Each structure stands twice: as C-alpha cells, then as structure tokens.
Tab-separated table of C-alpha atoms in Angstrom:
chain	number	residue	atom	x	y	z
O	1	UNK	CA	26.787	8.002	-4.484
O	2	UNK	CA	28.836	10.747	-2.574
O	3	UNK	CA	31.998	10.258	-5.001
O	4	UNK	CA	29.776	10.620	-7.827
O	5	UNK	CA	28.155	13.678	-6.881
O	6	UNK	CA	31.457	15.235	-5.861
O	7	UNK	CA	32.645	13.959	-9.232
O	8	UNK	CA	30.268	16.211	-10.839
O	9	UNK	CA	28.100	13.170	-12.467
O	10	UNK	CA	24.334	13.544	-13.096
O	11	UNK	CA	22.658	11.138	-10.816
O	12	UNK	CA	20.118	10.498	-13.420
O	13	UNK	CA	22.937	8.752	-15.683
O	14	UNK	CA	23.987	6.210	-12.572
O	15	UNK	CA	23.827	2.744	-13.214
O	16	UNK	CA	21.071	0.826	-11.007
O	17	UNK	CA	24.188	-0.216	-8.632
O	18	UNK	CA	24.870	3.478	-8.381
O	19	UNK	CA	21.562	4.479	-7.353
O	20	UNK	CA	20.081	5.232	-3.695
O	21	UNK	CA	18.435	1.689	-2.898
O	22	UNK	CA	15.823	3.297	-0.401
O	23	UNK	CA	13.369	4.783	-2.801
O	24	UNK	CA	13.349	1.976	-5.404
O	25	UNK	CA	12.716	-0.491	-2.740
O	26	UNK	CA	10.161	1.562	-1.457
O	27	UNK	CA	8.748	1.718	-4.836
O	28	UNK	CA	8.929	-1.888	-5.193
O	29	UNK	CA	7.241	-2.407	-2.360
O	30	UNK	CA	4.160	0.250	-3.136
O	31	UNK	CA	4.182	-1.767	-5.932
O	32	UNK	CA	3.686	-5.217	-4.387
O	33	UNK	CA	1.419	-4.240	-1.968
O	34	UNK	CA	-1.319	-2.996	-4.911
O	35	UNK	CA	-0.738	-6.296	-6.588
O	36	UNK	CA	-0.962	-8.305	-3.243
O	37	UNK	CA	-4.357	-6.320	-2.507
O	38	UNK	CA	-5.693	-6.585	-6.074
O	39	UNK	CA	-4.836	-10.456	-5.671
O	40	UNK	CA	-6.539	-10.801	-2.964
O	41	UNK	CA	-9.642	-8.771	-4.358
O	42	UNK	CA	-10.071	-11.266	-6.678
O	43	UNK	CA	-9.421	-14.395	-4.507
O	44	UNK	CA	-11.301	-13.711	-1.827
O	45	UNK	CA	-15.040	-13.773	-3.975
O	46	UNK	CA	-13.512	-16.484	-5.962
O	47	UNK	CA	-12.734	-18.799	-2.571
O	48	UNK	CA	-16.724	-17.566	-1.271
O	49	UNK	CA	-17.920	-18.908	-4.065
O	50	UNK	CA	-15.976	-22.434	-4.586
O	51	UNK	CA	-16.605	-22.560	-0.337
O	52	UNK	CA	-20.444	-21.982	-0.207
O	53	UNK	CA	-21.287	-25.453	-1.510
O	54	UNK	CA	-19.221	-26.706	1.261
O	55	UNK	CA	-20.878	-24.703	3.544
O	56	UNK	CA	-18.099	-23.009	4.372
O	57	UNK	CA	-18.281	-19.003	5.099
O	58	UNK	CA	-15.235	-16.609	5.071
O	59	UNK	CA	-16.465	-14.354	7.498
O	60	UNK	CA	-16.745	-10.814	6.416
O	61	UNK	CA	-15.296	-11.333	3.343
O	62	UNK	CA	-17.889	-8.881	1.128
O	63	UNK	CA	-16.867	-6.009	3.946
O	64	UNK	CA	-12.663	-7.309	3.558
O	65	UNK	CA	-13.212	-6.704	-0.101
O	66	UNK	CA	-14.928	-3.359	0.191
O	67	UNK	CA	-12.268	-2.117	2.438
O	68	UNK	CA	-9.550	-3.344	0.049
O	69	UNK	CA	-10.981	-1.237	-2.838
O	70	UNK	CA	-10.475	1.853	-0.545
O	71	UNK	CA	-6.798	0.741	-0.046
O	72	UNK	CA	-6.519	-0.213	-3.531
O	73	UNK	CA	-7.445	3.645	-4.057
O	74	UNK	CA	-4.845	5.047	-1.455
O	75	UNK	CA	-2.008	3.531	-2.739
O	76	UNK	CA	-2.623	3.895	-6.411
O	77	UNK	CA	-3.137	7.619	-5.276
O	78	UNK	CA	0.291	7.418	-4.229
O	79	UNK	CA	1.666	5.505	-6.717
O	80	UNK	CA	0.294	8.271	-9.371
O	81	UNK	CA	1.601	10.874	-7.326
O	82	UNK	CA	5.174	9.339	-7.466
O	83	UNK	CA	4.634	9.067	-11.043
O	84	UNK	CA	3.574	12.239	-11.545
O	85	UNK	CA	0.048	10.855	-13.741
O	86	UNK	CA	-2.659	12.524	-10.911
O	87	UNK	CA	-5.682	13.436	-13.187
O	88	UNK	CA	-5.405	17.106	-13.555
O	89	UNK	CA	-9.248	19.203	-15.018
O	90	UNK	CA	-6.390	21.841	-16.925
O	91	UNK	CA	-4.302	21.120	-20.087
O	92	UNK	CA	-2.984	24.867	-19.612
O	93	UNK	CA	0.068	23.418	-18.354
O	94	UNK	CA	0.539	21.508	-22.096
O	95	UNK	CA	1.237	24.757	-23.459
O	96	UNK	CA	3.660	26.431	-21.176
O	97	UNK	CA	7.192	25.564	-21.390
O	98	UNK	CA	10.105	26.234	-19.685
O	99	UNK	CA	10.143	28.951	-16.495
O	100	UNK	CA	6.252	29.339	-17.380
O	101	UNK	CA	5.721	25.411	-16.587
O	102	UNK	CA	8.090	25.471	-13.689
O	103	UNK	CA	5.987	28.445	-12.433
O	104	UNK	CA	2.804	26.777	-12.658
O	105	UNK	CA	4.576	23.747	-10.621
O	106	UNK	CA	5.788	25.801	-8.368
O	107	UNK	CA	1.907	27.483	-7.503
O	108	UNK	CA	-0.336	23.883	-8.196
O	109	UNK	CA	1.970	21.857	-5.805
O	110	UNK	CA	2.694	23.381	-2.543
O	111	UNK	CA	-1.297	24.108	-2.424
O	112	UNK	CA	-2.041	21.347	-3.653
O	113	UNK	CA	0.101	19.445	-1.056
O	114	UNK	CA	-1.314	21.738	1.504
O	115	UNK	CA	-4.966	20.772	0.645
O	116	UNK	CA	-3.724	16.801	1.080
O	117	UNK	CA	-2.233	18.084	4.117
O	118	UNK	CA	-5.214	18.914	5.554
O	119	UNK	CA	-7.240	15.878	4.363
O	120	UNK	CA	-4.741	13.759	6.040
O	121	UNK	CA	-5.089	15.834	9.286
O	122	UNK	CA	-8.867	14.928	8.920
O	123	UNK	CA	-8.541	11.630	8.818
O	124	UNK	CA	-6.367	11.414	11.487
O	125	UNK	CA	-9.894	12.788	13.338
O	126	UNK	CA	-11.823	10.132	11.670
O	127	UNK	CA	-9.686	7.143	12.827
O	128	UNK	CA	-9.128	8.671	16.198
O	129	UNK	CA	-13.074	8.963	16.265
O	130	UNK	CA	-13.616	5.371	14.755
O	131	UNK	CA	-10.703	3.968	17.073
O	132	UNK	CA	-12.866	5.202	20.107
O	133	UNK	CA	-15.878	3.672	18.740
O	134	UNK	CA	-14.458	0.704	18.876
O	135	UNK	CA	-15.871	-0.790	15.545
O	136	UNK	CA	-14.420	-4.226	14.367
O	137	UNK	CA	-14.233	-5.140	10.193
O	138	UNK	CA	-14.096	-8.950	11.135
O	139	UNK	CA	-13.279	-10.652	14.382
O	140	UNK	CA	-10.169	-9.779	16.193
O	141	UNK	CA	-8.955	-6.538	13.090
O	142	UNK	CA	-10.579	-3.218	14.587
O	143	UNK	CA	-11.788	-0.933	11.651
O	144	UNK	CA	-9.193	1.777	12.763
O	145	UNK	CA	-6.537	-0.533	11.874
O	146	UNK	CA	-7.976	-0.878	8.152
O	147	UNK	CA	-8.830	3.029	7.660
O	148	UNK	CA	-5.220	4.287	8.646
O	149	UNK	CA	-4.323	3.733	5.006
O	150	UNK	CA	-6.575	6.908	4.910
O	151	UNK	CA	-3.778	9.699	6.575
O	152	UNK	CA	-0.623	7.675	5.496
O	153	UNK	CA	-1.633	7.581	1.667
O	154	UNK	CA	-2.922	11.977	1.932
O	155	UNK	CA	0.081	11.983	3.647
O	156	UNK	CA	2.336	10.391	0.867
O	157	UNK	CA	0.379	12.049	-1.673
O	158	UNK	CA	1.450	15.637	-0.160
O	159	UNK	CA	4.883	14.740	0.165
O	160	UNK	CA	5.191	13.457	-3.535
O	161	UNK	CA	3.495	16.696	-4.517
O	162	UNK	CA	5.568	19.164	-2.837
O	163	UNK	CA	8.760	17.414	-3.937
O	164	UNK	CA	7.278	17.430	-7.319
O	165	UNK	CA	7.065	21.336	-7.217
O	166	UNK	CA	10.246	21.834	-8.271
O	167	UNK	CA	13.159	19.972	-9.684
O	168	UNK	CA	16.087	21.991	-7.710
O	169	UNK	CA	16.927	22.428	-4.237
O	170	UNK	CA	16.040	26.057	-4.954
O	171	UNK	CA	12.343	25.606	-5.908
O	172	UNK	CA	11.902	22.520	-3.277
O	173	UNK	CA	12.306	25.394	-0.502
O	174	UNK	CA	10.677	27.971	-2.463
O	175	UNK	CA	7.613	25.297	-2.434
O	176	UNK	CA	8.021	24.214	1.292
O	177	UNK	CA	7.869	27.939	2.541
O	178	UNK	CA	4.940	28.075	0.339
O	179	UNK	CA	3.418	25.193	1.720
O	180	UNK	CA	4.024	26.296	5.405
O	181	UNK	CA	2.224	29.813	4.436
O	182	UNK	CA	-0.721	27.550	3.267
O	183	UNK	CA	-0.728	25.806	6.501
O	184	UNK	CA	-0.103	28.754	8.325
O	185	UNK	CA	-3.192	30.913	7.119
O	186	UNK	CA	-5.401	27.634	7.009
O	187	UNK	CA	-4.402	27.565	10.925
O	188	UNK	CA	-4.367	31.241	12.103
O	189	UNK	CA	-6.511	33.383	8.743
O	190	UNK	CA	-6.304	36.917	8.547
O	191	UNK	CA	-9.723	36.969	8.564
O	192	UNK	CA	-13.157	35.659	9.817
O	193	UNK	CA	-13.096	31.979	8.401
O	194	UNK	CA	-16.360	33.079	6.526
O	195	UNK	CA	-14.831	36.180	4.674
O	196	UNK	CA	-11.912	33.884	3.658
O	197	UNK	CA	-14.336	31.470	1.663
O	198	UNK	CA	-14.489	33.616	-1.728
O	199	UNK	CA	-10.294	34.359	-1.778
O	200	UNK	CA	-9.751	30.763	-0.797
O	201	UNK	CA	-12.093	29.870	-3.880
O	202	UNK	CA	-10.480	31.960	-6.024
O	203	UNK	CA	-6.879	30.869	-4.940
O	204	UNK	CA	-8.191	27.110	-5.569
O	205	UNK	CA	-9.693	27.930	-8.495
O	206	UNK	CA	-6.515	29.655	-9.908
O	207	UNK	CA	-4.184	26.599	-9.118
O	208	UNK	CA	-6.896	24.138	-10.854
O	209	UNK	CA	-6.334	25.816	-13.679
O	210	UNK	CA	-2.425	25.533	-13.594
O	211	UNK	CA	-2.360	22.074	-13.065
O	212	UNK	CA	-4.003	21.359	-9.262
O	213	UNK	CA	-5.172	17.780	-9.899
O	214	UNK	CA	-8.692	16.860	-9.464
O	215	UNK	CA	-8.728	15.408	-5.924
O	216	UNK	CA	-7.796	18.649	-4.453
O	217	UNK	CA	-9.944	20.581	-6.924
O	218	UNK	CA	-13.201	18.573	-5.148
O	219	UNK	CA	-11.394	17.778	-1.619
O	220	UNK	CA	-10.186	21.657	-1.138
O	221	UNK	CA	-13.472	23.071	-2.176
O	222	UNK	CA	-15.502	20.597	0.409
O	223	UNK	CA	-12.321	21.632	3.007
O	224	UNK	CA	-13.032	25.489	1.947
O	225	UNK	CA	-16.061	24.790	2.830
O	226	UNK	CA	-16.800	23.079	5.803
O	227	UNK	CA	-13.990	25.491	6.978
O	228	UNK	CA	-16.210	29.136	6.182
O	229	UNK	CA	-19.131	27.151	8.279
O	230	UNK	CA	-17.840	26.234	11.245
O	231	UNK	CA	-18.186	22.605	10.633
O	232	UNK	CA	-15.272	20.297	11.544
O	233	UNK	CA	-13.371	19.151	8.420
O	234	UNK	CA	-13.447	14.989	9.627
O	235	UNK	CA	-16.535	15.020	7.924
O	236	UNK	CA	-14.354	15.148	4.832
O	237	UNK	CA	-13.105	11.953	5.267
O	238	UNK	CA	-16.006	10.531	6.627
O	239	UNK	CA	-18.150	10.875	3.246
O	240	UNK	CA	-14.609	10.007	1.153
O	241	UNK	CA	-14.750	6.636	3.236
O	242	UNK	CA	-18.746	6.298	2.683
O	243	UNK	CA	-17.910	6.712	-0.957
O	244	UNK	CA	-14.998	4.299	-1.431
O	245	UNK	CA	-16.253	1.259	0.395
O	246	UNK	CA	-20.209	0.471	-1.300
O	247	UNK	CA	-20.563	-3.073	-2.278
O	248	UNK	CA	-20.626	-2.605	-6.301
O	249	UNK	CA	-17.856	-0.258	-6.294
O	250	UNK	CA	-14.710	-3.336	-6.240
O	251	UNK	CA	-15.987	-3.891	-9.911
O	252	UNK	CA	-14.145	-0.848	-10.900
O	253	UNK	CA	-10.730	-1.775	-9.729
O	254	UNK	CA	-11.544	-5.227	-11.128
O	255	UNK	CA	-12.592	-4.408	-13.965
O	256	UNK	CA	-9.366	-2.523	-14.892
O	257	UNK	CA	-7.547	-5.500	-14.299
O	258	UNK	CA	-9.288	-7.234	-16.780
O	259	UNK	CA	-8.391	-4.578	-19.108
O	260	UNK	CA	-5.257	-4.443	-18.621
O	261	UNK	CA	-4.338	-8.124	-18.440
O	262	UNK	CA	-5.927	-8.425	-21.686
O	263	UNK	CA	-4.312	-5.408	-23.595
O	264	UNK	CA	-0.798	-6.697	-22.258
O	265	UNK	CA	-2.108	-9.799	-23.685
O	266	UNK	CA	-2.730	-8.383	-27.013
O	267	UNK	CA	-6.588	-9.130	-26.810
O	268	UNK	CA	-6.789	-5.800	-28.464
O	269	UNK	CA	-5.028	-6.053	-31.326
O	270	UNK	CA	-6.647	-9.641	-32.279
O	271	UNK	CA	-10.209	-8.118	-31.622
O	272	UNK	CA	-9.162	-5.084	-33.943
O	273	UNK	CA	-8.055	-7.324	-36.759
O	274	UNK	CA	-11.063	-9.379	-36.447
O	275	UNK	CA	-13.400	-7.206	-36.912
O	276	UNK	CA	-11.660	-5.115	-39.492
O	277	UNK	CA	-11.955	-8.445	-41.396
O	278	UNK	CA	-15.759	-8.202	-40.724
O	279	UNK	CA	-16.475	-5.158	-41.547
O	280	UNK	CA	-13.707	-3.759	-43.282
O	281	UNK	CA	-15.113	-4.359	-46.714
O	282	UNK	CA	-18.205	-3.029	-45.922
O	283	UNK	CA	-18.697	1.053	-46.566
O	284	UNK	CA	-17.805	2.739	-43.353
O	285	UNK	CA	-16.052	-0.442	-42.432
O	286	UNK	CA	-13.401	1.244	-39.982
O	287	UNK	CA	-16.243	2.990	-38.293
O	288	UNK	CA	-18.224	0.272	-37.898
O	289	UNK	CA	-15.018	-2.141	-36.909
O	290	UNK	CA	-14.322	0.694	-33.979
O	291	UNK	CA	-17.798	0.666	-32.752
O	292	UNK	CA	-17.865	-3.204	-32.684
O	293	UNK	CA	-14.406	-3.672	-31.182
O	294	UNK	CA	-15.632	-0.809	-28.439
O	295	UNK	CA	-18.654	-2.659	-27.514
O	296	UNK	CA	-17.186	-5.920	-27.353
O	297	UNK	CA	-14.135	-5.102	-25.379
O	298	UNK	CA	-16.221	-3.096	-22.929
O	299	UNK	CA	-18.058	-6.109	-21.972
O	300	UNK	CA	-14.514	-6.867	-20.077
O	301	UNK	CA	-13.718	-3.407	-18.828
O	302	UNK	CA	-17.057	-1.961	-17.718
O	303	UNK	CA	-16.481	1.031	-20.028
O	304	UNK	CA	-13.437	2.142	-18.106
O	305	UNK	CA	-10.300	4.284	-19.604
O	306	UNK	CA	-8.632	0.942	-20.217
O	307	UNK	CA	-10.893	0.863	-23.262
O	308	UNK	CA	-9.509	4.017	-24.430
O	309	UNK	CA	-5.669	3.059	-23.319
O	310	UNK	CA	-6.064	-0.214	-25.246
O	311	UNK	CA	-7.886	0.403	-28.300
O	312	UNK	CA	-7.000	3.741	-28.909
C-alpha cells in the first residue's frame, strides 16, 4: 500500500489485494453482526412459540428481543453513517456542487459529530448509572452489558461523521479543530448556559439545513436543551433507551426484512405484473394497479419505506 502511494496511484483504483484489510473486515463484521442480531430477532419468537406446547420457556426472551431491536438500531446507525445514507430533513445540499457542497460538509459534520459526541458521553452516564443499579436482562447478563452498544455506536457514528467532513487531509483537520471548538464551548461557554440556548438553536438550526441529519437535528435540540436548564444530559439517553426497547416496536425492524427479502426476491415485480393484468384494461388501470399492488405489499412491510424502495 506504501509503494503504491509513493508510486503516485489513486488508492481508490487498488485491486481488493491492494487494499487496507482493517476497514473491510471491520465492515464485514458490522455487517455480520446486524444479520446475526436480525437472525436471532426472528428465531428467538419463532423457538417461544414451537417451545410453549412443550412447556418449555426461554426465559426473558420478549425483553432479549426488545433489547436486540435497540442494537439492531445502533449498528445500522453506524452502518448508515459509514455509508454516508443518515436521513438528512434538507435537500439544500442536492443543489450545491463543488466547494459549495464541500462547504456545507465541512459545517453539518464536525457539529454534527460533536452533537453524537455528546450523546455518547451521556450514555456513558446512563450505563455507569444502570451498572450501579445493578439491573439484570436475564439471569447471569447485567443490563449494562446490553446498553453499552449505546456509547460505542454515538461513538462510531461521530467518528464516521467527522471523517466524512471532508475528503482531504486538509478538510479532515479543518473539521477536527472544528469539532474540538464544539466540544470546547459545549464544556467551558462564553456565556451563562441559559443565554447560549437561542445561538446554539440557531447554529443547529443552520447546519440542519446544510445537511445535519435528523438524529442530531432532534438529539442536539433535547441536548441544547436540557443543557440551558440545568438538567443533566443522561436523561437523553435515558428516554432514547425508553423509546427503542417497547414490546411492538421489533415489528419494525422485522418488518423491513420482509420487505426486503421479498423485493430481492422479485415479489415486486410479479405483484406489479399481476395486477397490471387485472386492472390494466380497465380506465385508470395503472392507478388502480399501483393502489392495489401498494396495499397488498404493505400487508408484508407494515407500510415501511421498503414499500417505496421496492415498488417505486
């Protein structure tokens, strides 16, 4: 890899031999892990249920399977950051080009990084708090254990955002300086916490709008928040956790499975052509035929964006 680069080759045209091995293992395993949790999403009901008759229990396994949908959510946090595909509430950024888009990088991800930072940092209060509680998921696996996927995925969110700030050495500094100044006011502010509320607003506001992705935008103004009150910021984390682990929210993650599986399967395509052969004669046929095909392949999805992704 050294010759190369010496050589003066672009280390985006290496073959796979050629390439650093860390990060695509890593990536493989990130990748493994969210199938072997998924898996085990969907095995774990499956076994309760062919087990009950039996009479045989899997202890905790409705809490295991709550729990996994938060870790399901961490990593595929991660995995979009790495990807670059975190759900951002501005298209601005689809109309700059060039030095204007690398500008907009260069504001959205350090403080956006810095945000994750901080909601890492807060959850490394909420397992420290849970850890001295004491408080066990199923016999002999402490909670704490389970909810440190909380400040490693933040944390591998941040660092996949500030390295996606900028695509040079140049702008990677230029971002972590940025980052640090984040940090730095978030730790010692200028002013009164409370008279930093509005300008911290308006700062969060400002890098929504050039491409901040959505987690921040609702994380950082809870942060901004708690922060201008007084109020200690592990209570962030504390309602993200509440939120993530209810007993009917593993249907989402499952049911995007079951879209997926079927649009690689080409379940799509034969719904669209059957019901284009339906109602495709009829006036308004394609209208109708969407509708239909909507409807009916929602019935698998739980009207998730798979729908949209497959039929679209």
């Amino acid at each position: 890899m050294s010759r190369e680069l010496d050589s003066g080759k672009d280390p985006s045209n290496l073959q796979p031999s050629e390439k650093v091995l860390f990060p695509i293992i890593a990536h493989r395993i990130e990748d493994a892990l969210v199938t072997a949790v998924l898996g085990a999403m969907v095995m774990l009901p499956a076994l309760d249920m062919l087990l009950r008759p039996a009479r045989i229990i899997i202890p905790a396994s409705t809490a295991i399977v709550q729990h996994l949908t938060m870790v399901v959510g961490m990593l595929g946090g991660a995995i979009a950051a790495r990807e670059q595909r975190l759900l951002s509430l501005s298209t601005l950024t689809v109309f700059l080009k060039g030095r204007w888009e690398a500008a907009a990088h260069l504001v959205s991800g350090p403080f956006a990084a810095s945000i994750t930072a901080i909601l890492a940092a807060a959850s490394v209060q909420f397992v420290a708090q849970q850890k001295v509680g004491g408080k066990e998921l199923t016999q002999g696996l402490p909670l704490w254990i389970v909810l440190l996927v909380l400040p490693l995925g933040f944390s591998a969110v941040a660092a996949r955002l500030l390295w996606n700030s900028g695509k040079s050495w140049r702008s990677r500094t230029v971002a972590l300086f940025l980052f640090l100044g984040c940090l730095a006011v978030s730790i010692w502010p200028p002013l009164a916490p409370e008279r930093m509320v509005v300008p911290a607003l308006t700062v969060l506001l400002f890098a929504t709008l050039v491409g901040a992705p959505v987690f921040v935008t609702l994380g950082g103004a809870a942060l901004i928040l708690f922060w201008g009150e007084g109020q200690p910021i592990s209570s962030v984390p504390i309602a993200h956790y509440q939120q993530v682990t209810p007993a009917l929210l593993p249907a989402i993650p499952l049911f995007t499975l079951a879209g997926y599986i079927l649009a690689e399967g080409g379940a799509s395509k034969r719904l669209i052509r059957v019901f284009q052969a339906l109602t495709g004669h009829l006036r308004g046929g394609p209208a109708i035929a969407a509708v239909l095909v909507c409807a009916f392949f929602t019935s698998f999805t739980g009207a998730s964006g798979v729908t949209i992704l497959a039929l679209g």
